[in-house]
Amino acid sequence: MPDKVAATTPDFTEALKKLLVEQLMNVEPLQHEQIIDLAHKYAPAFGLAEDQLDSVIKYVHSRLVTTMNEGVSLINQEVDHDEDWYLKREGLSWDYWSDYEQHMIAEDWHPRVVNTLGDVTGKILGLLKNPNEPGEWDRRGLVIGHVQSGKTANYIGLITKAADAGYKFIIVIAGIHNNLRKQTQQRIDEGFVGRDSTPGSLRKYVGVGRLNKNRKFPVSLTNTHQDFTKQVATGIVADLQGFNQPVVVVIKKNVTTLSNLYSWLKDWNTRESSQQIANVPMLMIDDEADNASVNTNKPDIDPTRTNSEIRRILKLFKKRCYVGYTATPFANIFINPDSAHEMLNDDLFPRDFIYCLDAPTNYFGAQRVFMDEDKSEAILRTIDDAENLLPLAHKTKDFPVSDIPLSLKKAIHVFIVGKAIRILRGQEQKHASMMVNVSRFVGVQRQVRDIVSFYLETLARSVRYNHSLPIPEALKNDGMRDLKAAYDDEFSALDEKWPEIQKVLSKAIDAIKVYVVNSKSDEALDYKKAEDSNESLTALAIGGLSLSRGLTLEGLMVSYMYRNTKMYDTLMQMGRWFGYRDGYEALCKVYLSEESQGWYEHIADATEELRNSVIQMRRDKLSPKQFGLYVRAHPDALTVTALNKMRDTETRPLQINYSGKLIETHIVPAADDITALNQALYREMYELLKNRFPQQRKSVDGAIFWQAVNWEIIDDFIFKYRFHRELQSDKVSARDYLRKTADRYPEVDVAFISLKKEALGQSRFHLSDDAYILCQERAVGRKIPIEEEGYFISNKERVAGKGVESIGLNAEQNKEAEEKARKNNASISDWYYRSIRGRPLLMLHILNLVRKPNKDSEPQKLIDYVPAIGIGFPGGDYTTTVDYVVNKVWLNQMKQESFDSPDQEDDYDV
């Protein structure tokens, strides 16, 4: 077989990938060494040298060595949940699910992940009601996923199982924009309906329909080009009760559309009882449930119209289930669970269940991009030159754009070279995308589109005239030199080398098409249309919030975002760069301001904390009603969600768990007096430990380490240490937590952190006449944007370097941390604190602060010998009290901003 493939396939690397996947697909459990062995076995037959196999092995590993955990649910203990009802139903066949299962496998989903998805959707189905159960019933739930992680696949799986179980009317509310509704309709057509709903398609088979043409095809009342209308729906459906197959409608989250659907459904309930829909079991899926569905007005006066229409539709059915899906549940958990409206019943609070999904291990998410230092360094690029051309604070659609920043031009160069590399890898027929998000104003987006298009055309001419020339001759051209610089800076370590890349540059740049993606776009970004024509899209998409909410950018490689929103949910939804990048992860780059990088890192941490809260509350048998106030406030006033979604909130002390958490003084002083006080405290601490615990002292990789120091000494040290005022709550909670856990952890490890090796001219910080540690260099971000001066924020709001958490641990413990981190797709640092360390760890750093104006410049020295501390807590079940945003006091502090302030991001491009 290898000889035949090699003889007929010009791209032998891709042919070998395909062969290995076919042969190893059903090997369980598959070990990485098996992939290596088989790749080396077949390499000679494909004419490939050993040094060409790295990309093949990585690809096959990402495709096949993939797992997904089942996640965790939080259920209302006051409700009678028979979670196994569907297992008890005799004669229940899973026809729709079986078709969808086979469709996913045909779409290259790993069977192991598909099996887990089946288990998860089964668990969520169990949290709904048995559609055959008599009487009136109502279920409200929320499913929390990750941005771009497969939430749509999950709810299509739930729809298929619900239809198999007997739910007959299914409503999918697919976001607020036409492009997202269309994309969702296409996915529903392929995964559930089985026929193409595009007008003029002659209802051709797609997806599950191609795999099984003898199935009972569900009826869709909407199509890819048209949202719900009463006229079309009436023409399709004569009798809902008499339908043998389920009916599905995919609608935009729009007041007019929702009102039309309500009116049409209400008409059915005025007919003779045999045709009423009141007793038809109904499932409503609310995609992006935090967006527009949440009641943003005072509930006792006037619920927002979108929220009102959704609740009116639900009330028409006596047998109803509402399931919201979101990756950013912050707005949903701020819904007042006790709010109700006399005409509309309860609000959309997920009172019955909350289900947190786990992402597969190959998911390219916030933890990987912002919390893994190695990945962050490879992926993240800093925008530091955009403010003069595209200021963050521009507030009008007529803002004049004279040019695009150099950083954006460099990002375009990276996209072109990355596309060329994918061509060399045999991925020319795969979609490739770049995202540019620099304004919410349509007028500004169009100006940027015009400038980018002109720049691309100029660059394309340079490439066409020079790419086939000898390299020295070609590089005399400015455009070619810019592209070569992008290769040198970002991709020179890859297998693909410049001579081969230069040859295909013209093909790469000619494939790029520039789109504006907003509610007023004159040309849709339609990957499905290209696929139907056996083509691929190479898209450079420029947009704002229309680009940021739910829309999947296929093959996304380069993201450039310069925005000033400070909301958790909006920022995370802008993260279109999350998802799956099998076969080209090393080509992906994300361009953000330094400030935004810090925000994202914090949000990733806050979101993980929220998920951990679900796990803890499940263990404690608490209900969703008691969930909801576990979102940490950011020291830079990062807004949890839009102010008008937080009218029922206030600031109050809450019990939280600091288990497995690291607190650091990432805001550091530049003032000599504060620095001197903290330096003196270091020396005092050193002398105390040296004299009282001489036997526990040891040297570890240059650091001076004490094991098992009495917690009261650490408490006294933290009390005396000068924290910035923005970190005072951390100081208080750290001390509270030490006291509260003293019975479990009466001792703390202490490490004076140092560099491992001393270089010539390396600065030393003397703890005594005969002891010193080597200073660590740290870059700073911006000065604190408040009136006071004299403080800096460390870059990415972190102090400790990679691996420092392992200090004092043995090789076996380090190996355990690595295995747990890999299994849970998490940062290894998390697992040192979460499950490996047996007691808290206090880290004392001495920093030399520098500033790097840009990536290529030399560091500028700012100040030396600045103390910064960190304390990490082991995993466990102990709690302490801190202030959380829940939030009326905080709103008063934001009095300069009204609810309608133009600085607030809304849900539309304007």
Coordinates of N, CA, C and O in Angstrom, one line a residue, residues 1-7 9 11-27 30 34-35 37-48 53 56 59-60 63-64 108:
M1 N 0.8 -1.2 0.0 CA 0.0 0.0 0.0 C 0.8 1.3 0.0 O 0.6 2.2 -0.7
P2 N 1.9 1.4 0.9 CA 2.7 2.6 0.8 C 3.3 2.9 -0.5 O 3.4 4.0 -1.0
D3 N 3.8 1.8 -1.2 CA 4.4 2.0 -2.6 C 3.4 2.6 -3.5 O 3.7 3.6 -4.3
K4 N 2.1 2.2 -3.5 CA 1.1 2.7 -4.4 C 0.8 4.1 -4.1 O 0.7 5.0 -5.0
V5 N 0.7 4.5 -2.8 CA 0.4 5.8 -2.4 C 1.5 6.8 -2.8 O 1.3 7.8 -3.4
A6 N 2.8 6.3 -2.6 CA 3.9 7.2 -2.9 C 4.0 7.4 -4.4 O 4.4 8.5 -4.8
A7 N 3.6 6.5 -5.1 CA 3.7 6.6 -6.6 C 2.6 7.6 -7.2 O 2.8 8.1 -8.2
T9 N 0.8 10.0 -5.2 CA 0.6 11.2 -4.4 C 1.8 12.1 -4.4 O 2.8 11.7 -3.9
D11 N 2.3 14.8 -2.6 CA 2.7 15.2 -1.3 C 2.8 14.0 -0.4 O 1.8 13.6 0.2
F12 N 4.0 13.4 -0.3 CA 4.2 12.2 0.5 C 4.0 12.4 2.0 O 3.6 11.4 2.6
T13 N 4.2 13.6 2.5 CA 4.0 13.8 3.9 C 2.6 13.7 4.3 O 2.2 13.0 5.2
E14 N 1.7 14.3 3.5 CA 0.3 14.2 3.8 C -0.2 12.7 3.6 O -1.1 12.3 4.3
A15 N 0.3 12.0 2.6 CA -0.1 10.6 2.3 C 0.3 9.8 3.5 O -0.5 8.9 3.9
L16 N 1.5 10.0 4.1 CA 1.9 9.2 5.2 C 1.0 9.5 6.5 O 0.6 8.6 7.2
K17 N 0.6 10.8 6.6 CA -0.3 11.1 7.7 C -1.6 10.3 7.6 O -2.1 9.8 8.6
K18 N -2.1 10.3 6.4 CA -3.4 9.7 6.2 C -3.3 8.2 6.5 O -4.2 7.6 7.1
L19 N -2.2 7.5 6.0 CA -2.0 6.1 6.2 C -1.9 5.8 7.7 O -2.5 4.8 8.2
L20 N -1.1 6.6 8.4 CA -0.9 6.3 9.9 C -2.3 6.5 10.6 O -2.6 5.7 11.5
V21 N -3.0 7.5 10.3 CA -4.3 7.7 10.9 C -5.2 6.5 10.7 O -5.9 6.0 11.6
E22 N -5.3 6.0 9.5 CA -6.1 4.9 9.1 C -5.7 3.6 9.9 O -6.5 2.9 10.4
Q23 N -4.4 3.4 10.0 CA -3.9 2.2 10.7 C -4.0 2.2 12.2 O -4.1 1.2 12.9
L24 N -3.9 3.4 12.8 CA -3.9 3.6 14.2 C -5.2 4.0 14.8 O -5.3 4.1 16.1
M25 N -6.2 4.3 14.0 CA -7.4 4.9 14.5 C -8.1 4.1 15.6 O -8.6 4.6 16.6
N26 N -8.1 2.8 15.5 CA -8.8 2.0 16.5 C -7.9 1.3 17.5 O -8.3 0.4 18.2
V27 N -6.6 1.7 17.6 CA -5.7 1.2 18.6 C -6.0 1.8 19.9 O -5.9 3.0 20.1
L30 N -3.6 4.0 22.6 CA -2.5 4.3 21.6 C -1.4 5.1 22.4 O -1.7 6.1 23.0
Q34 N 4.2 4.2 19.7 CA 3.6 3.5 18.5 C 3.6 4.3 17.3 O 3.8 3.8 16.2
I35 N 3.2 5.6 17.4 CA 3.2 6.5 16.3 C 4.6 6.6 15.7 O 4.8 6.6 14.5
D37 N 7.2 4.7 16.0 CA 7.7 3.4 15.3 C 7.1 3.2 14.0 O 7.8 2.8 13.0
L38 N 5.8 3.4 13.8 CA 5.1 3.2 12.5 C 5.5 4.2 11.5 O 5.7 3.9 10.3
A39 N 5.7 5.4 12.0 CA 6.2 6.5 11.0 C 7.6 6.1 10.5 O 7.8 6.3 9.2
H40 N 8.4 5.7 11.3 CA 9.8 5.3 10.8 C 9.7 4.1 10.0 O 10.6 3.9 9.0
K41 N 8.8 3.2 10.2 CA 8.7 2.0 9.4 C 8.3 2.3 8.0 O 8.9 1.7 7.1
Y42 N 7.4 3.2 7.8 CA 6.9 3.5 6.5 C 7.6 4.7 5.8 O 7.4 4.9 4.6
A43 N 8.4 5.4 6.5 CA 9.1 6.6 5.9 C 9.9 6.3 4.6 O 9.8 7.0 3.6
P44 N 10.7 5.2 4.6 CA 11.4 4.9 3.4 C 10.5 4.7 2.2 O 10.9 5.1 1.0
A45 N 9.4 4.0 2.4 CA 8.5 3.8 1.2 C 7.9 5.1 0.7 O 7.5 5.1 -0.5
F46 N 7.9 6.1 1.5 CA 7.4 7.4 1.0 C 8.5 8.4 0.6 O 8.2 9.5 0.3
G47 N 9.7 7.9 0.7 CA 10.8 8.7 0.3 C 11.1 9.8 1.3 O 11.6 10.9 0.9
L48 N 10.8 9.6 2.6 CA 10.9 10.7 3.6 C 12.1 10.3 4.5 O 12.2 9.2 4.9
L53 N 9.9 13.7 9.6 CA 8.8 13.0 10.2 C 8.2 13.7 11.4 O 7.1 13.4 11.9
V56 N 4.7 15.0 10.8 CA 3.8 13.8 10.7 C 3.4 13.3 12.0 O 2.3 13.0 12.3
Y59 N 1.2 15.6 14.0 CA -0.2 15.6 13.5 C -1.0 14.4 13.9 O -2.1 14.5 14.4
V60 N -0.4 13.2 13.8 CA -1.1 12.0 14.1 C -1.4 11.9 15.6 O -2.5 11.5 16.0
R63 N -4.3 14.1 16.3 CA -5.6 13.6 15.8 C -6.1 12.4 16.6 O -7.3 12.2 16.8
L64 N -5.1 11.5 17.1 CA -5.6 10.3 17.7 C -5.4 10.2 19.2 O -6.1 9.4 19.9
D108 N -13.8 13.5 10.9 CA -12.5 13.3 11.5 C -12.5 13.6 13.0 O -11.5 13.8 13.6

